[in-house]
PDB file of C-alpha atoms in Angstrom:
ATOM      1  CA  UNK A   1       0.000   0.000   0.000  1.00  0.00           C
ATOM      2  CA  UNK A   2       1.565   3.253  -1.156  1.00  0.00           C
ATOM      3  CA  UNK A   3       1.408   5.803   1.626  1.00  0.00           C
ATOM      4  CA  UNK A   4       3.143   8.507  -0.398  1.00  0.00           C
ATOM      5  CA  UNK A   5       2.885   9.773  -3.948  1.00  0.00           C
ATOM      6  CA  UNK A   6       5.795  11.419  -5.706  1.00  0.00           C
ATOM      7  CA  UNK A   7       6.229  12.479  -9.330  1.00  0.00           C
ATOM      8  CA  UNK A   8       8.599  10.093 -11.090  1.00  0.00           C
ATOM      9  CA  UNK A   9      11.164  12.719 -12.006  1.00  0.00           C
ATOM     10  CA  UNK A  10      12.100  16.364 -12.084  1.00  0.00           C
ATOM     11  CA  UNK A  11      15.086  18.462 -12.911  1.00  0.00           C
ATOM     12  CA  UNK A  12      16.551  21.749 -11.847  1.00  0.00           C
ATOM     13  CA  UNK A  13      19.493  23.954 -12.713  1.00  0.00           C
ATOM     14  CA  UNK A  14      22.653  23.853 -10.678  1.00  0.00           C
ATOM     15  CA  UNK A  15      22.700  26.545  -8.029  1.00  0.00           C
ATOM     16  CA  UNK A  16      18.933  26.882  -7.946  1.00  0.00           C
ATOM     17  CA  UNK A  17      16.608  25.565  -5.284  1.00  0.00           C
ATOM     18  CA  UNK A  18      15.141  22.120  -5.859  1.00  0.00           C
ATOM     19  CA  UNK A  19      11.640  21.685  -4.450  1.00  0.00           C
ATOM     20  CA  UNK A  20      10.610  18.045  -4.282  1.00  0.00           C
ATOM     21  CA  UNK A  21       6.906  17.463  -3.577  1.00  0.00           C
ATOM     22  CA  UNK A  22       5.295  14.551  -1.784  1.00  0.00           C
ATOM     23  CA  UNK A  23       1.656  13.728  -1.121  1.00  0.00           C
ATOM     24  CA  UNK A  24       0.702  11.684   1.922  1.00  0.00           C
ATOM     25  CA  UNK A  25      -3.006  12.331   2.229  1.00  0.00           C
ATOM     26  CA  UNK A  26      -3.682   9.322   4.498  1.00  0.00           C
ATOM     27  CA  UNK A  27      -0.995  10.126   7.044  1.00  0.00           C
ATOM     28  CA  UNK A  28      -2.043   9.504  10.613  1.00  0.00           C
ATOM     29  CA  UNK A  29      -1.295  11.608  13.650  1.00  0.00           C
ATOM     30  CA  UNK A  30       1.651   9.597  14.918  1.00  0.00           C
ATOM     31  CA  UNK A  31       3.383   9.143  11.564  1.00  0.00           C
ATOM     32  CA  UNK A  32       6.498  11.071  10.681  1.00  0.00           C
ATOM     33  CA  UNK A  33       7.598  12.159   7.217  1.00  0.00           C
ATOM     34  CA  UNK A  34      11.112  11.036   6.327  1.00  0.00           C
ATOM     35  CA  UNK A  35      13.250  11.842   3.332  1.00  0.00           C
ATOM     36  CA  UNK A  36      16.122   9.712   2.107  1.00  0.00           C
ATOM     37  CA  UNK A  37      18.095   9.853  -1.075  1.00  0.00           C
ATOM     38  CA  UNK A  38      20.063   7.297  -3.031  1.00  0.00           C
ATOM     39  CA  UNK A  39      22.857   8.323  -5.302  1.00  0.00           C
ATOM     40  CA  UNK A  40      23.354   5.754  -8.033  1.00  0.00           C
ATOM     41  CA  UNK A  41      23.724   2.281  -6.450  1.00  0.00           C
ATOM     42  CA  UNK A  42      25.000   3.697  -3.164  1.00  0.00           C
ATOM     43  CA  UNK A  43      23.253   3.061   0.136  1.00  0.00           C
ATOM     44  CA  UNK A  44      20.315   5.352   0.874  1.00  0.00           C
ATOM     45  CA  UNK A  45      21.236   8.424   2.862  1.00  0.00           C
ATOM     46  CA  UNK A  46      19.063   9.993   5.545  1.00  0.00           C
ATOM     47  CA  UNK A  47      18.227  13.628   4.822  1.00  0.00           C
ATOM     48  CA  UNK A  48      15.621  14.894   7.248  1.00  0.00           C
ATOM     49  CA  UNK A  49      12.396  14.022   9.006  1.00  0.00           C
ATOM     50  CA  UNK A  50       9.521  15.832  10.695  1.00  0.00           C
ATOM     51  CA  UNK A  51       6.141  15.412  12.318  1.00  0.00           C
ATOM     52  CA  UNK A  52       4.256  18.657  11.883  1.00  0.00           C
ATOM     53  CA  UNK A  53       6.660  21.539  12.170  1.00  0.00           C
ATOM     54  CA  UNK A  54       8.987  22.645   9.424  1.00  0.00           C
ATOM     55  CA  UNK A  55      12.497  21.337   9.862  1.00  0.00           C
ATOM     56  CA  UNK A  56      15.885  22.452   8.598  1.00  0.00           C
ATOM     57  CA  UNK A  57      19.321  20.933   8.783  1.00  0.00           C
ATOM     58  CA  UNK A  58      22.600  21.310   6.946  1.00  0.00           C
ATOM     59  CA  UNK A  59      21.326  19.328   3.990  1.00  0.00           C
ATOM     60  CA  UNK A  60      17.775  20.502   3.400  1.00  0.00           C
ATOM     61  CA  UNK A  61      14.547  21.981   4.636  1.00  0.00           C
ATOM     62  CA  UNK A  62      11.287  20.109   5.085  1.00  0.00           C
ATOM     63  CA  UNK A  63       8.038  22.002   4.759  1.00  0.00           C
ATOM     64  CA  UNK A  64       4.928  20.142   5.951  1.00  0.00           C
ATOM     65  CA  UNK A  65       1.512  21.595   5.231  1.00  0.00           C
ATOM     66  CA  UNK A  66      -0.723  22.413   8.146  1.00  0.00           C
ATOM     67  CA  UNK A  67      -3.066  19.516   7.381  1.00  0.00           C
ATOM     68  CA  UNK A  68       0.018  17.259   7.009  1.00  0.00           C
ATOM     69  CA  UNK A  69      -1.287  15.814   3.779  1.00  0.00           C
ATOM     70  CA  UNK A  70       1.714  16.932   1.774  1.00  0.00           C
ATOM     71  CA  UNK A  71       5.267  18.077   2.194  1.00  0.00           C
ATOM     72  CA  UNK A  72       8.115  19.576   0.212  1.00  0.00           C
ATOM     73  CA  UNK A  73      11.797  18.857   0.511  1.00  0.00           C
ATOM     74  CA  UNK A  74      13.892  21.865  -0.401  1.00  0.00           C
ATOM     75  CA  UNK A  75      17.516  21.655  -1.430  1.00  0.00           C
ATOM     76  CA  UNK A  76      18.421  25.354  -1.324  1.00  0.00           C
ATOM     77  CA  UNK A  77      21.315  25.358  -3.762  1.00  0.00           C
ATOM     78  CA  UNK A  78      21.331  22.190  -5.823  1.00  0.00           C
ATOM     79  CA  UNK A  79      24.630  20.857  -7.094  1.00  0.00           C
ATOM     80  CA  UNK A  80      25.415  18.132  -9.607  1.00  0.00           C
ATOM     81  CA  UNK A  81      26.133  15.838  -6.663  1.00  0.00           C
ATOM     82  CA  UNK A  82      22.500  16.139  -5.595  1.00  0.00           C
ATOM     83  CA  UNK A  83      21.415  14.126  -8.629  1.00  0.00           C
ATOM     84  CA  UNK A  84      19.783  11.094  -7.019  1.00  0.00           C
ATOM     85  CA  UNK A  85      16.537   9.279  -6.288  1.00  0.00           C
ATOM     86  CA  UNK A  86      14.737  10.956  -3.391  1.00  0.00           C
ATOM     87  CA  UNK A  87      12.357   8.913  -1.285  1.00  0.00           C
ATOM     88  CA  UNK A  88       9.558  10.405   0.765  1.00  0.00           C
ATOM     89  CA  UNK A  89       8.515   7.925   3.447  1.00  0.00           C
ATOM     90  CA  UNK A  90       5.772   8.016   6.019  1.00  0.00           C
ATOM     91  CA  UNK A  91       6.820   6.103   9.080  1.00  0.00           C
ATOM     92  CA  UNK A  92       4.953   4.947  12.109  1.00  0.00           C
ATOM     93  CA  UNK A  93       7.175   4.872  15.186  1.00  0.00           C
ATOM     94  CA  UNK A  94       5.224   2.191  17.006  1.00  0.00           C
ATOM     95  CA  UNK A  95       6.158  -1.461  17.079  1.00  0.00           C
ATOM     96  CA  UNK A  96       6.509  -3.612  14.025  1.00  0.00           C
ATOM     97  CA  UNK A  97       5.255  -0.927  11.680  1.00  0.00           C
ATOM     98  CA  UNK A  98       8.266   1.204  12.406  1.00  0.00           C
ATOM     99  CA  UNK A  99      10.411  -0.142   9.592  1.00  0.00           C
ATOM    100  CA  UNK A 100      11.211   2.119   6.666  1.00  0.00           C
ATOM    101  CA  UNK A 101       9.274   1.193   3.556  1.00  0.00           C
ATOM    102  CA  UNK A 102      10.628   2.657   0.327  1.00  0.00           C
ATOM    103  CA  UNK A 103       8.501   3.473  -2.683  1.00  0.00           C
ATOM    104  CA  UNK A 104       9.729   4.376  -6.145  1.00  0.00           C
ATOM    105  CA  UNK A 105      10.898   7.849  -5.193  1.00  0.00           C
ATOM    106  CA  UNK A 106      11.514  10.810  -7.445  1.00  0.00           C
ATOM    107  CA  UNK A 107      14.568  11.040  -9.647  1.00  0.00           C
ATOM    108  CA  UNK A 108      16.106  14.486  -9.406  1.00  0.00           C
ATOM    109  CA  UNK A 109      18.452  15.471 -12.201  1.00  0.00           C
ATOM    110  CA  UNK A 110      20.515  18.587 -11.619  1.00  0.00           C
ATOM    111  CA  UNK A 111      21.691  20.094 -14.877  1.00  0.00           C
ATOM    112  CA  UNK A 112      24.769  22.315 -15.258  1.00  0.00           C
TER     113      UNK A 112
ATOM    114  CA  UNK B   1      32.076   6.343   5.304  1.00  0.00           C
ATOM    115  CA  UNK B   2      28.701   5.893   6.980  1.00  0.00           C
ATOM    116  CA  UNK B   3      30.059   3.732   9.789  1.00  0.00           C
ATOM    117  CA  UNK B   4      28.102   0.680   8.600  1.00  0.00           C
ATOM    118  CA  UNK B   5      30.454  -1.856   7.049  1.00  0.00           C
ATOM    119  CA  UNK B   6      29.310  -4.472   4.590  1.00  0.00           C
ATOM    120  CA  UNK B   7      31.427  -7.247   3.169  1.00  0.00           C
ATOM    121  CA  UNK B   8      32.045  -8.353   0.545  1.00  0.00           C
ATOM    122  CA  UNK B   9      31.334  -5.476  -1.825  1.00  0.00           C
ATOM    123  CA  UNK B  10      30.903  -7.777  -4.786  1.00  0.00           C
ATOM    124  CA  UNK B  11      30.049 -11.444  -5.000  1.00  0.00           C
ATOM    125  CA  UNK B  12      29.631 -13.633  -8.046  1.00  0.00           C
ATOM    126  CA  UNK B  13      28.367 -17.152  -7.567  1.00  0.00           C
ATOM    127  CA  UNK B  14      26.554 -19.904  -9.400  1.00  0.00           C
ATOM    128  CA  UNK B  15      22.942 -20.977  -9.127  1.00  0.00           C
ATOM    129  CA  UNK B  16      22.285 -23.411  -6.325  1.00  0.00           C
ATOM    130  CA  UNK B  17      25.103 -22.100  -4.172  1.00  0.00           C
ATOM    131  CA  UNK B  18      24.993 -20.530  -0.723  1.00  0.00           C
ATOM    132  CA  UNK B  19      26.543 -17.228   0.311  1.00  0.00           C
ATOM    133  CA  UNK B  20      26.867 -15.200   3.480  1.00  0.00           C
ATOM    134  CA  UNK B  21      26.765 -11.429   3.566  1.00  0.00           C
ATOM    135  CA  UNK B  22      28.160  -9.651   6.585  1.00  0.00           C
ATOM    136  CA  UNK B  23      27.249  -6.354   8.198  1.00  0.00           C
ATOM    137  CA  UNK B  24      28.871  -4.464  11.061  1.00  0.00           C
ATOM    138  CA  UNK B  25      26.560  -1.758  12.399  1.00  0.00           C
ATOM    139  CA  UNK B  26      27.595   1.732  13.345  1.00  0.00           C
ATOM    140  CA  UNK B  27      29.113   1.905  16.808  1.00  0.00           C
ATOM    141  CA  UNK B  28      26.385   2.116  19.423  1.00  0.00           C
ATOM    142  CA  UNK B  29      23.574   1.020  17.121  1.00  0.00           C
ATOM    143  CA  UNK B  30      21.578  -1.942  18.337  1.00  0.00           C
ATOM    144  CA  UNK B  31      19.262  -2.514  15.393  1.00  0.00           C
ATOM    145  CA  UNK B  32      20.266  -3.995  12.060  1.00  0.00           C
ATOM    146  CA  UNK B  33      18.065  -4.074   8.977  1.00  0.00           C
ATOM    147  CA  UNK B  34      18.525  -5.918   5.704  1.00  0.00           C
ATOM    148  CA  UNK B  35      17.166  -4.683   2.387  1.00  0.00           C
ATOM    149  CA  UNK B  36      17.256  -6.119  -1.103  1.00  0.00           C
ATOM    150  CA  UNK B  37      17.299  -3.882  -4.168  1.00  0.00           C
ATOM    151  CA  UNK B  38      16.741  -5.360  -7.572  1.00  0.00           C
ATOM    152  CA  UNK B  39      16.049  -3.459 -10.777  1.00  0.00           C
ATOM    153  CA  UNK B  40      12.385  -4.369 -10.932  1.00  0.00           C
ATOM    154  CA  UNK B  41      11.498  -4.429  -7.227  1.00  0.00           C
ATOM    155  CA  UNK B  42      13.160  -1.389  -5.747  1.00  0.00           C
ATOM    156  CA  UNK B  43      14.267  -1.406  -2.121  1.00  0.00           C
ATOM    157  CA  UNK B  44      12.552  -4.252  -0.293  1.00  0.00           C
ATOM    158  CA  UNK B  45      12.759  -4.720   3.454  1.00  0.00           C
ATOM    159  CA  UNK B  46      13.835  -8.229   4.398  1.00  0.00           C
ATOM    160  CA  UNK B  47      14.349  -8.436   8.136  1.00  0.00           C
ATOM    161  CA  UNK B  48      15.292  -6.499  11.277  1.00  0.00           C
ATOM    162  CA  UNK B  49      17.216  -7.544  14.369  1.00  0.00           C
ATOM    163  CA  UNK B  50      17.467  -5.645  17.602  1.00  0.00           C
ATOM    164  CA  UNK B  51      20.144  -6.599  20.108  1.00  0.00           C
ATOM    165  CA  UNK B  52      20.262 -10.149  18.845  1.00  0.00           C
ATOM    166  CA  UNK B  53      16.539 -10.750  18.515  1.00  0.00           C
ATOM    167  CA  UNK B  54      14.416 -10.745  15.393  1.00  0.00           C
ATOM    168  CA  UNK B  55      12.082  -7.720  15.492  1.00  0.00           C
ATOM    169  CA  UNK B  56      10.355  -7.532  12.136  1.00  0.00           C
ATOM    170  CA  UNK B  57      10.168  -9.581   9.004  1.00  0.00           C
ATOM    171  CA  UNK B  58       9.401  -8.489   5.483  1.00  0.00           C
ATOM    172  CA  UNK B  59       9.153 -10.466   2.274  1.00  0.00           C
ATOM    173  CA  UNK B  60      12.137 -12.612   3.063  1.00  0.00           C
ATOM    174  CA  UNK B  61      12.275 -15.907   1.222  1.00  0.00           C
ATOM    175  CA  UNK B  62      12.532 -19.151   3.172  1.00  0.00           C
ATOM    176  CA  UNK B  63      15.857 -19.761   1.417  1.00  0.00           C
ATOM    177  CA  UNK B  64      17.183 -16.664   3.167  1.00  0.00           C
ATOM    178  CA  UNK B  65      18.009 -16.393   6.842  1.00  0.00           C
ATOM    179  CA  UNK B  66      19.748 -13.917   9.065  1.00  0.00           C
ATOM    180  CA  UNK B  67      21.078 -13.555  12.553  1.00  0.00           C
ATOM    181  CA  UNK B  68      22.647 -10.953  14.787  1.00  0.00           C
ATOM    182  CA  UNK B  69      25.537 -11.986  16.967  1.00  0.00           C
ATOM    183  CA  UNK B  70      26.434 -10.846  20.522  1.00  0.00           C
ATOM    184  CA  UNK B  71      28.910  -8.310  19.122  1.00  0.00           C
ATOM    185  CA  UNK B  72      25.939  -6.942  17.119  1.00  0.00           C
ATOM    186  CA  UNK B  73      27.270  -7.756  13.696  1.00  0.00           C
ATOM    187  CA  UNK B  74      24.778  -9.486  11.443  1.00  0.00           C
ATOM    188  CA  UNK B  75      24.921 -12.041   8.682  1.00  0.00           C
ATOM    189  CA  UNK B  76      22.460 -12.677   5.892  1.00  0.00           C
ATOM    190  CA  UNK B  77      22.588 -16.192   4.511  1.00  0.00           C
ATOM    191  CA  UNK B  78      21.236 -16.853   1.048  1.00  0.00           C
ATOM    192  CA  UNK B  79      20.961 -20.451  -0.102  1.00  0.00           C
ATOM    193  CA  UNK B  80      19.865 -22.373  -3.192  1.00  0.00           C
ATOM    194  CA  UNK B  81      20.564 -19.229  -5.125  1.00  0.00           C
ATOM    195  CA  UNK B  82      18.598 -18.430  -8.246  1.00  0.00           C
ATOM    196  CA  UNK B  83      19.265 -15.978 -11.041  1.00  0.00           C
ATOM    197  CA  UNK B  84      16.535 -13.738  -9.646  1.00  0.00           C
ATOM    198  CA  UNK B  85      18.425 -13.307  -6.395  1.00  0.00           C
ATOM    199  CA  UNK B  86      20.920 -11.119  -8.185  1.00  0.00           C
ATOM    200  CA  UNK B  87      20.585  -7.749  -6.503  1.00  0.00           C
ATOM    201  CA  UNK B  88      22.146  -5.198  -4.242  1.00  0.00           C
ATOM    202  CA  UNK B  89      21.817  -6.123  -0.589  1.00  0.00           C
ATOM    203  CA  UNK B  90      21.961  -3.283   1.882  1.00  0.00           C
ATOM    204  CA  UNK B  91      22.368  -3.364   5.596  1.00  0.00           C
ATOM    205  CA  UNK B  92      21.308  -0.449   7.776  1.00  0.00           C
ATOM    206  CA  UNK B  93      21.588   0.211  11.470  1.00  0.00           C
ATOM    207  CA  UNK B  94      19.982   2.477  14.015  1.00  0.00           C
ATOM    208  CA  UNK B  95      20.195   3.141  17.706  1.00  0.00           C
ATOM    209  CA  UNK B  96      16.470   2.430  17.963  1.00  0.00           C
ATOM    210  CA  UNK B  97      15.220   1.293  21.318  1.00  0.00           C
ATOM    211  CA  UNK B  98      12.871  -1.652  21.550  1.00  0.00           C
ATOM    212  CA  UNK B  99       9.973   0.729  21.752  1.00  0.00           C
ATOM    213  CA  UNK B 100      11.147   2.523  18.605  1.00  0.00           C
ATOM    214  CA  UNK B 101      11.684   6.206  18.215  1.00  0.00           C
ATOM    215  CA  UNK B 102      12.273   8.939  15.649  1.00  0.00           C
ATOM    216  CA  UNK B 103      15.715   7.811  14.589  1.00  0.00           C
ATOM    217  CA  UNK B 104      17.032   7.565  11.105  1.00  0.00           C
ATOM    218  CA  UNK B 105      18.732   4.562   9.610  1.00  0.00           C
ATOM    219  CA  UNK B 106      22.343   4.585   8.495  1.00  0.00           C
ATOM    220  CA  UNK B 107      22.945   2.444   5.446  1.00  0.00           C
ATOM    221  CA  UNK B 108      26.053   0.649   4.352  1.00  0.00           C
ATOM    222  CA  UNK B 109      27.366   0.739   0.806  1.00  0.00           C
ATOM    223  CA  UNK B 110      25.882  -2.633  -0.032  1.00  0.00           C
ATOM    224  CA  UNK B 111      26.911  -5.996  -1.435  1.00  0.00           C
ATOM    225  CA  UNK B 112      26.308  -6.557  -5.109  1.00  0.00           C
ATOM    226  CA  UNK B 113      25.391 -10.204  -5.631  1.00  0.00           C
ATOM    227  CA  UNK B 114      25.458 -11.656  -9.099  1.00  0.00           C
ATOM    228  CA  UNK B 115      24.158 -15.182  -9.594  1.00  0.00           C
ATOM    229  CA  UNK B 116      25.231 -16.793 -12.858  1.00  0.00           C
TER     230      UNK B 116
END
């Protein structure tokens, strides 16, 4: 059961902000939104996660709508090294449902 | 270097054979997770161990088994290998307590298994 919906791909110019959307209209109150990325054949890399408030770290910002039904991952100044598959994951923190379940993700291509 | 070590990086073996993939979690992490990534299936969760005990199971085949040892390293055993088992196998770890929490996973760089 897909809990998140992401467009299959998008691109952006190097140096510009990359805004990656994610829909999670069935998210429940105790589920967090996580973002991971996978650069070609490497292990997935944790980016950021949040519950309801917007979050920012050294890699990205996460904007979650007030109704929590969608979110946007923002890479403020995309570089060629940000070309990767980005996974938006909704994760329950309770018991056996706490494992990370990956969907197809969105392929971000950063062009020079 | 993520701190999660997987060996070997590459493995080529014949159908019907058995292989063992090894994972050393990041220092201090108690949970280990195994994932399989093939071209047509994406990243599939196989199994999770926490402090030596199995915690969660995904779509892991009966031909596959895993365990976590007292030093917290984990091994994934794949037997009676088939061509379709060719994939990248990732191990991840987290500091997650038994009751879970908002912690991220740290992934290793994977083992690429090719069955010929």
